[in-house]
mmCIF file of C-alpha atoms in Angstrom:
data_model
loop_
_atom_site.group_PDB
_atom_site.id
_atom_site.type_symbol
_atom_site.label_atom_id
_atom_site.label_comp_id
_atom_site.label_asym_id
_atom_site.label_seq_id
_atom_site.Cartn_x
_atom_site.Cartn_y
_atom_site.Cartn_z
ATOM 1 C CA UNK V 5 0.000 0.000 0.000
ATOM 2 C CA UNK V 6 0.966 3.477 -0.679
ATOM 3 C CA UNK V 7 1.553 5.685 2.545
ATOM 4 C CA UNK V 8 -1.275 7.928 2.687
ATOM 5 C CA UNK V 9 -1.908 10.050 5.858
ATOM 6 C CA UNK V 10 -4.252 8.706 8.094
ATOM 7 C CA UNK V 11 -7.224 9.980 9.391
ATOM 8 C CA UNK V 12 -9.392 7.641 11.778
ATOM 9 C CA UNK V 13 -13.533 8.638 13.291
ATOM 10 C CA UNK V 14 -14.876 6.019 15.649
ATOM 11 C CA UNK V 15 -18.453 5.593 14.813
ATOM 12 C CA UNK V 16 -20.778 7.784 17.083
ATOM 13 C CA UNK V 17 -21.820 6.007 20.138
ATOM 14 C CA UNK V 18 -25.143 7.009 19.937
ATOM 15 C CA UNK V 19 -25.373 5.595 16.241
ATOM 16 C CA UNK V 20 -27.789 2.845 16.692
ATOM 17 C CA UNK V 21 -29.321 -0.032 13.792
ATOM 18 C CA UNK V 22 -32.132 -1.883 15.252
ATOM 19 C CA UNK V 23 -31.653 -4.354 12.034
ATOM 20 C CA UNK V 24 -29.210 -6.291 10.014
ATOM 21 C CA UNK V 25 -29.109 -3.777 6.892
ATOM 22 C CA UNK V 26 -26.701 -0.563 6.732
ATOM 23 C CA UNK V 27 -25.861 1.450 3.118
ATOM 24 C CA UNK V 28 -22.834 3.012 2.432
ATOM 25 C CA UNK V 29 -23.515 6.002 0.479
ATOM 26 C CA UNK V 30 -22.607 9.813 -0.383
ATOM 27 C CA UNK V 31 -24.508 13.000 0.396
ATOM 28 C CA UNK V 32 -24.816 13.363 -3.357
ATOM 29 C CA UNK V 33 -26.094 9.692 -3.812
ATOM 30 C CA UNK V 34 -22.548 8.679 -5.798
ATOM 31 C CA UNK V 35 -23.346 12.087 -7.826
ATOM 32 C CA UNK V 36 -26.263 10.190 -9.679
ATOM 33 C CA UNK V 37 -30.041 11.937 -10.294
ATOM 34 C CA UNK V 38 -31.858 9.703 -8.090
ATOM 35 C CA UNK V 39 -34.035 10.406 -5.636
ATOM 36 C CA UNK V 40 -33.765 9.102 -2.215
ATOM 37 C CA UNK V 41 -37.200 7.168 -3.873
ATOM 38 C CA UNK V 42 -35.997 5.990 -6.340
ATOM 39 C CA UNK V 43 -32.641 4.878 -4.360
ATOM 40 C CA UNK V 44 -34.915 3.235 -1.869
ATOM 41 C CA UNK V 45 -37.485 1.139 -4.446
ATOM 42 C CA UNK V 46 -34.534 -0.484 -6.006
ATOM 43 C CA UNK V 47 -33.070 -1.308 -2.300
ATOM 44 C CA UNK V 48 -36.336 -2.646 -1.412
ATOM 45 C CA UNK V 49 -36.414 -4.856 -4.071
ATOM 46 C CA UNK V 50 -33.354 -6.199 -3.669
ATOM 47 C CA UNK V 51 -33.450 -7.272 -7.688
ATOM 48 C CA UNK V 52 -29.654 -8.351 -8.528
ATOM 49 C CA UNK V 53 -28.983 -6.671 -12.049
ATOM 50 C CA UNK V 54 -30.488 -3.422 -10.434
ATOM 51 C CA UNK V 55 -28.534 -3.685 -7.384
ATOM 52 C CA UNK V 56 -25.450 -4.373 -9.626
ATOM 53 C CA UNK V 57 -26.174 -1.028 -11.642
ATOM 54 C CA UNK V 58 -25.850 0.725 -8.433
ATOM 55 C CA UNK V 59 -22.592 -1.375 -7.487
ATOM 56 C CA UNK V 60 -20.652 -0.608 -10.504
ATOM 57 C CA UNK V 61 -21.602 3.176 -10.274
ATOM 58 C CA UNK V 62 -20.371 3.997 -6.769
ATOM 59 C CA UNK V 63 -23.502 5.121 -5.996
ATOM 60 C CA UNK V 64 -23.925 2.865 -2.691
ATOM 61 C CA UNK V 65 -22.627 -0.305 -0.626
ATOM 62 C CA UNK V 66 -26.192 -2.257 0.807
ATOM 63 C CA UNK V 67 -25.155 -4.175 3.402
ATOM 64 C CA UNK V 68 -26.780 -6.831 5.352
ATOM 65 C CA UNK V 69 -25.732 -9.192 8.088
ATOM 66 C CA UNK V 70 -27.327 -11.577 10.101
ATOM 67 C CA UNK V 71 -28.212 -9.911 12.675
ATOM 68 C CA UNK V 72 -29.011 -6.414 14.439
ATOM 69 C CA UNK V 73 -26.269 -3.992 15.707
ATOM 70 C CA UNK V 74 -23.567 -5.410 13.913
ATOM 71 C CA UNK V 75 -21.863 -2.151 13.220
ATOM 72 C CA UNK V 76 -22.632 -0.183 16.589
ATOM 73 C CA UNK V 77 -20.499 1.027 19.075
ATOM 74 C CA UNK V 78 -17.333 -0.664 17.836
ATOM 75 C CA UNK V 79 -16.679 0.246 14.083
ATOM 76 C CA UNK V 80 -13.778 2.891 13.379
ATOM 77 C CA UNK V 81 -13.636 4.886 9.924
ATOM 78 C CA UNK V 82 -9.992 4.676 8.324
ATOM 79 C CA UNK V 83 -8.953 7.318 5.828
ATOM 80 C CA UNK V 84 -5.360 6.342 4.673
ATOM 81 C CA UNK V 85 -3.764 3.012 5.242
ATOM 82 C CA UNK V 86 -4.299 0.535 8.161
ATOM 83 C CA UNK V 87 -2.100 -0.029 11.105
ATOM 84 C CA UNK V 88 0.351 -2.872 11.131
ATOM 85 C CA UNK V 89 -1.505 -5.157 13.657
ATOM 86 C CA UNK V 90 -5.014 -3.615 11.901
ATOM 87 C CA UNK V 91 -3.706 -5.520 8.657
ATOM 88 C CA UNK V 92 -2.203 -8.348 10.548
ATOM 89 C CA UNK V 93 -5.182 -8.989 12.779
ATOM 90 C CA UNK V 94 -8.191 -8.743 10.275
ATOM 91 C CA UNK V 95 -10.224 -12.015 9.510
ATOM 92 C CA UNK V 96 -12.689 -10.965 7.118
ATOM 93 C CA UNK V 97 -12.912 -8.674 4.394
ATOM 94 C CA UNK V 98 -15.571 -7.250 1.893
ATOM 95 C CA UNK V 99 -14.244 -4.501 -0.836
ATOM 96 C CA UNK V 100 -15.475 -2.555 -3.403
ATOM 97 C CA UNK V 101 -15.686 1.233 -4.194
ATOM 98 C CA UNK V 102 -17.874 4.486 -3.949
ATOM 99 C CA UNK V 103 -17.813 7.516 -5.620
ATOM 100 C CA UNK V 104 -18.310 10.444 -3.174
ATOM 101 C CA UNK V 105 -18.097 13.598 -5.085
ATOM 102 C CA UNK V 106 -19.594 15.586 -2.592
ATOM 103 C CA UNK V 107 -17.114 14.441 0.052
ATOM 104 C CA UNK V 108 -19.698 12.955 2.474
ATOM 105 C CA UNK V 109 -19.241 9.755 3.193
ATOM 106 C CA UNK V 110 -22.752 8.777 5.078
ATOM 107 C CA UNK V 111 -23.851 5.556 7.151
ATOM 108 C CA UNK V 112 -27.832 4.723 6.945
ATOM 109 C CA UNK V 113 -29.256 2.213 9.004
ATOM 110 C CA UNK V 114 -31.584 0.414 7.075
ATOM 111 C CA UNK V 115 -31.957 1.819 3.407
ATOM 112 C CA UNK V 116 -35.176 0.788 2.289
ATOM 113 C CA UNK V 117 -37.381 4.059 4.319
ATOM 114 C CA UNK V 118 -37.031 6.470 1.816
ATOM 115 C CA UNK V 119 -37.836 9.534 4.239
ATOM 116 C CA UNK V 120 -35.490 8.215 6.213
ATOM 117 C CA UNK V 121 -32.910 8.145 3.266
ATOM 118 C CA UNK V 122 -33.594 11.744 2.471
ATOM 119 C CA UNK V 123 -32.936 13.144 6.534
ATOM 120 C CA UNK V 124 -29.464 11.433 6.225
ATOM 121 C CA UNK V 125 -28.305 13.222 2.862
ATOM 122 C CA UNK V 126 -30.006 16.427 4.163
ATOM 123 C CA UNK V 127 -26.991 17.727 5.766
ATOM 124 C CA UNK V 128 -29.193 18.313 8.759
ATOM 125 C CA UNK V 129 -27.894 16.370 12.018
ATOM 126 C CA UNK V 130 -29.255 12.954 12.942
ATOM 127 C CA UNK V 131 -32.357 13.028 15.958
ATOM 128 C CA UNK V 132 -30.263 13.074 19.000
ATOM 129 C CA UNK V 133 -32.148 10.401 20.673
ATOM 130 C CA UNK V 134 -32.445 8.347 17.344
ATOM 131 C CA UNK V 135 -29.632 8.404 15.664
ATOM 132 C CA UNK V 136 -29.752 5.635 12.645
ATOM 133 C CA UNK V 137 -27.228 7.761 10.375
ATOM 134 C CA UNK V 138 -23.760 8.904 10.310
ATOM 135 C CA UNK V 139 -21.761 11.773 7.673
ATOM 136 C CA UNK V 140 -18.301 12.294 7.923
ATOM 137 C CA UNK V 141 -16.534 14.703 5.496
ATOM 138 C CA UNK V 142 -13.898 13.714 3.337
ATOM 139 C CA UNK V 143 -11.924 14.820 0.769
ATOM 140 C CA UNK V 144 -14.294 14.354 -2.650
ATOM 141 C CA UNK V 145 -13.381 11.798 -5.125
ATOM 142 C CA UNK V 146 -13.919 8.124 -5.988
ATOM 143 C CA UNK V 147 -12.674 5.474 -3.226
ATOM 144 C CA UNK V 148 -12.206 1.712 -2.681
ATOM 145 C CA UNK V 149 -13.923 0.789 0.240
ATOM 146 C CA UNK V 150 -12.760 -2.442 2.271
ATOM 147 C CA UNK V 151 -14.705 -3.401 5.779
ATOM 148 C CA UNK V 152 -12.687 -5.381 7.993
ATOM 149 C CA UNK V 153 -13.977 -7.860 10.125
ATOM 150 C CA UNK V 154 -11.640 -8.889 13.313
ATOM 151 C CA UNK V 155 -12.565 -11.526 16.023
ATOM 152 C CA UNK V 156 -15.112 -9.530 18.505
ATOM 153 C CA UNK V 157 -17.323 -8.756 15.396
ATOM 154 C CA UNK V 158 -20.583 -10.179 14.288
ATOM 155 C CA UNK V 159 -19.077 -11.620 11.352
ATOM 156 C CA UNK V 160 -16.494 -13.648 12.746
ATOM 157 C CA UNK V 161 -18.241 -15.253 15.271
ATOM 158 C CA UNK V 162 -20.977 -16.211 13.549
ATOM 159 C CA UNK V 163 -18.511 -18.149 11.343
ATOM 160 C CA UNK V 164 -17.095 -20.074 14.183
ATOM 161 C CA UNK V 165 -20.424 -21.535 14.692
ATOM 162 C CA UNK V 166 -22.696 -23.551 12.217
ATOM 163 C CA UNK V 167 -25.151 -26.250 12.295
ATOM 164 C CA UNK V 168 -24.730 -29.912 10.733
ATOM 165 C CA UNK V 169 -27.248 -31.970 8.942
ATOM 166 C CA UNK V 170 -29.023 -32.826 12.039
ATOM 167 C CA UNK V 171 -29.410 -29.058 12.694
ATOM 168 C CA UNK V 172 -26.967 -29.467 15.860
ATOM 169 C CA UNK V 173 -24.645 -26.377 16.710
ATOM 170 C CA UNK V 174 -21.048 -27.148 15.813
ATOM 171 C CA UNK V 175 -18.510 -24.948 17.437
ATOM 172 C CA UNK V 176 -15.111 -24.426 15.974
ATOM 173 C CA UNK V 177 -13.300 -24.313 19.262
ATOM 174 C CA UNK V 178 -10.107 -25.167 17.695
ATOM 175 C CA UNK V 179 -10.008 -22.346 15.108
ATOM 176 C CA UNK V 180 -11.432 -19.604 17.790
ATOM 177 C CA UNK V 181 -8.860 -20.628 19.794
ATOM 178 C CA UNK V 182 -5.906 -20.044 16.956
ATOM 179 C CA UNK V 183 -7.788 -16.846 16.280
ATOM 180 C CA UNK V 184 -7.762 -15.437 19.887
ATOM 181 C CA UNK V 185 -3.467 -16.244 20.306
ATOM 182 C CA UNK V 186 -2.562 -14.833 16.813
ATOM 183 C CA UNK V 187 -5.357 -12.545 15.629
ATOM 184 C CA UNK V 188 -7.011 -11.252 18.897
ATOM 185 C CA UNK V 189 -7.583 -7.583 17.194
ATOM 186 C CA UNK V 190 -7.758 -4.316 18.969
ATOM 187 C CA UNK V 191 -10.147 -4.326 22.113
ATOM 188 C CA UNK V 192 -13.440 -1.808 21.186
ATOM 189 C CA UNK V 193 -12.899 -2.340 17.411
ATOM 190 C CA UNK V 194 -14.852 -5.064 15.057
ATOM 191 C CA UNK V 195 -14.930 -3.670 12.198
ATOM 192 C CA UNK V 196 -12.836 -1.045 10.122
ATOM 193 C CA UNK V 197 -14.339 0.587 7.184
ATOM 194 C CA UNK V 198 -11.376 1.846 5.159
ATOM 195 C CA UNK V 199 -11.634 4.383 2.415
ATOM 196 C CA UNK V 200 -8.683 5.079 -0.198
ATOM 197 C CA UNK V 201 -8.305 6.823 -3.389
ATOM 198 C CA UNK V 202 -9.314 4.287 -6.141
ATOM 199 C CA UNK V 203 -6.298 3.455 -8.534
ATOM 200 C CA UNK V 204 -7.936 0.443 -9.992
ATOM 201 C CA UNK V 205 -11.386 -1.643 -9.485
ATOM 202 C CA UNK V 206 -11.858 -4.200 -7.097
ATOM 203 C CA UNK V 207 -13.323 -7.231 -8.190
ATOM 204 C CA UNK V 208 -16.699 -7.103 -8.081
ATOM 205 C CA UNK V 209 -18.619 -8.297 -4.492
ATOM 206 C CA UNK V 210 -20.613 -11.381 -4.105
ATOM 207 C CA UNK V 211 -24.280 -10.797 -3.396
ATOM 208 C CA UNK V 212 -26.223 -12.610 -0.506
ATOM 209 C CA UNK V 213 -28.409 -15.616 -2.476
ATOM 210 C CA UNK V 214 -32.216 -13.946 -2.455
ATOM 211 C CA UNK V 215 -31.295 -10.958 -0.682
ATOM 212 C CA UNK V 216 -29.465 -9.226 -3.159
ATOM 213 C CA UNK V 217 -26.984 -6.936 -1.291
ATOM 214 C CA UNK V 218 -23.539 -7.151 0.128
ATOM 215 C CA UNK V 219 -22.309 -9.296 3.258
ATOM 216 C CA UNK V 220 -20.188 -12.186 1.800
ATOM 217 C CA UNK V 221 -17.078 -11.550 3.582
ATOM 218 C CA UNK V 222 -13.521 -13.050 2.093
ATOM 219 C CA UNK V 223 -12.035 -15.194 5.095
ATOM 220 C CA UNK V 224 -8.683 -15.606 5.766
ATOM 221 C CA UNK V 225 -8.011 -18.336 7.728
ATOM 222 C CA UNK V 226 -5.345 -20.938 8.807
ATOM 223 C CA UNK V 227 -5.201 -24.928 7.433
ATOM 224 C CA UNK V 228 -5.422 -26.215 11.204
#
């Protein structure tokens, strides 16, 4: 990675997703000419080629996971390049890009409210006792976005756990175990969103089967 100065925002403590679906947008909606309706009907309908279109023109990242809160209270914005135990500790990744051309990067709990949609690109501040949105200013341009999953998030441990054919819970003791001596991660932090200046496209994310958005995380793990 290039060296790129480093800028870090810990997600607001009052931000708060009652749900397993976040979008990662702009103020300026990727600098297309939809509407926060429009925006909204296509996330609602979670069609694939439509929520491709969006994909490949920066316009948002909808994310889903499987379950609520997975991004509260312990997710730190990165602008620049990650930390040596940051890149040495991370278990999970998802990447792709954004354009932000109004150089506000914003978090929206759910996606699919489209009055909801329109408050968080309004430049107006979030409800201070319901705060489902987050906009941090950045420099404006086009950026690769990778999310980081380490061991305390949702993402990780819901991986060390699965159920066989007899719909029994299998723990991967052994695994969690290798994770916690040689990829513990920073205590407070589960995920890191990183943004960068794009030099070249990602390849392109895999979609959750009949959802339609983002959450298939690329794993990196050890042949135990």
């Amino acid at each position: 990675m290039s060296q790129q100065p480093r800028t870090e925002i810990l997600i607001d403590p009052k931000f708060y997703c009652d749900g397993h679906y976040y979008v990662l947008t702009s103020a300026s909606l990727g600098g297309s000419n939809l509407s926060p309706q429009q925006l909204s009907d296509v996330l609602g309908r979670a069609d694939e080629p439509e929520i491709e279109t969006l994909l490949k023109q920066g316009i948002c990242i909808p994310l889903c996971f499987d379950g609520d809160c997975a991004l509260d209270q312990e997710t730190l914005f990165v602008l620049g390049n990650l930390t040596a135990e940051e890149e040495h500790d991370w278990i999970g990744r998802l990447t792709w890009k954004l354009n932000i051309p109004c150089g506000k990067l914003v978090l929206l709990c759910g996606g699919g409210d489209a009055n909801e949609l329109a408050e968080a690109i309004s430049g107006n501040p979030p409800q201070p006792n319901y705060q489902i949105f987050q906009t941090i200013d950045i420099p404006p341009g086009e950026y690769l976005i990778e999310i980081y999953a380490y061991l305390s998030s949702m993402t990780v441990q819901q991986s060390l756990e699965e159920y066989d054919e007899h719909w029994n819970l299998v723990e991967h003791e052994e695994l969690r175990n290798w994770y916690q001596a040689n990829r513990p991660g920073t205590p407070g932090i589960s995920y890191i969103i990183r943004l960068a200046s794009l030099e070249s496209e990602p390849p392109f994310p895999q979609l959750v089967s009949e959802i339609g958005w983002c959450g298939m995380f690329n794993f990196r793990q050890p042949e135990l």
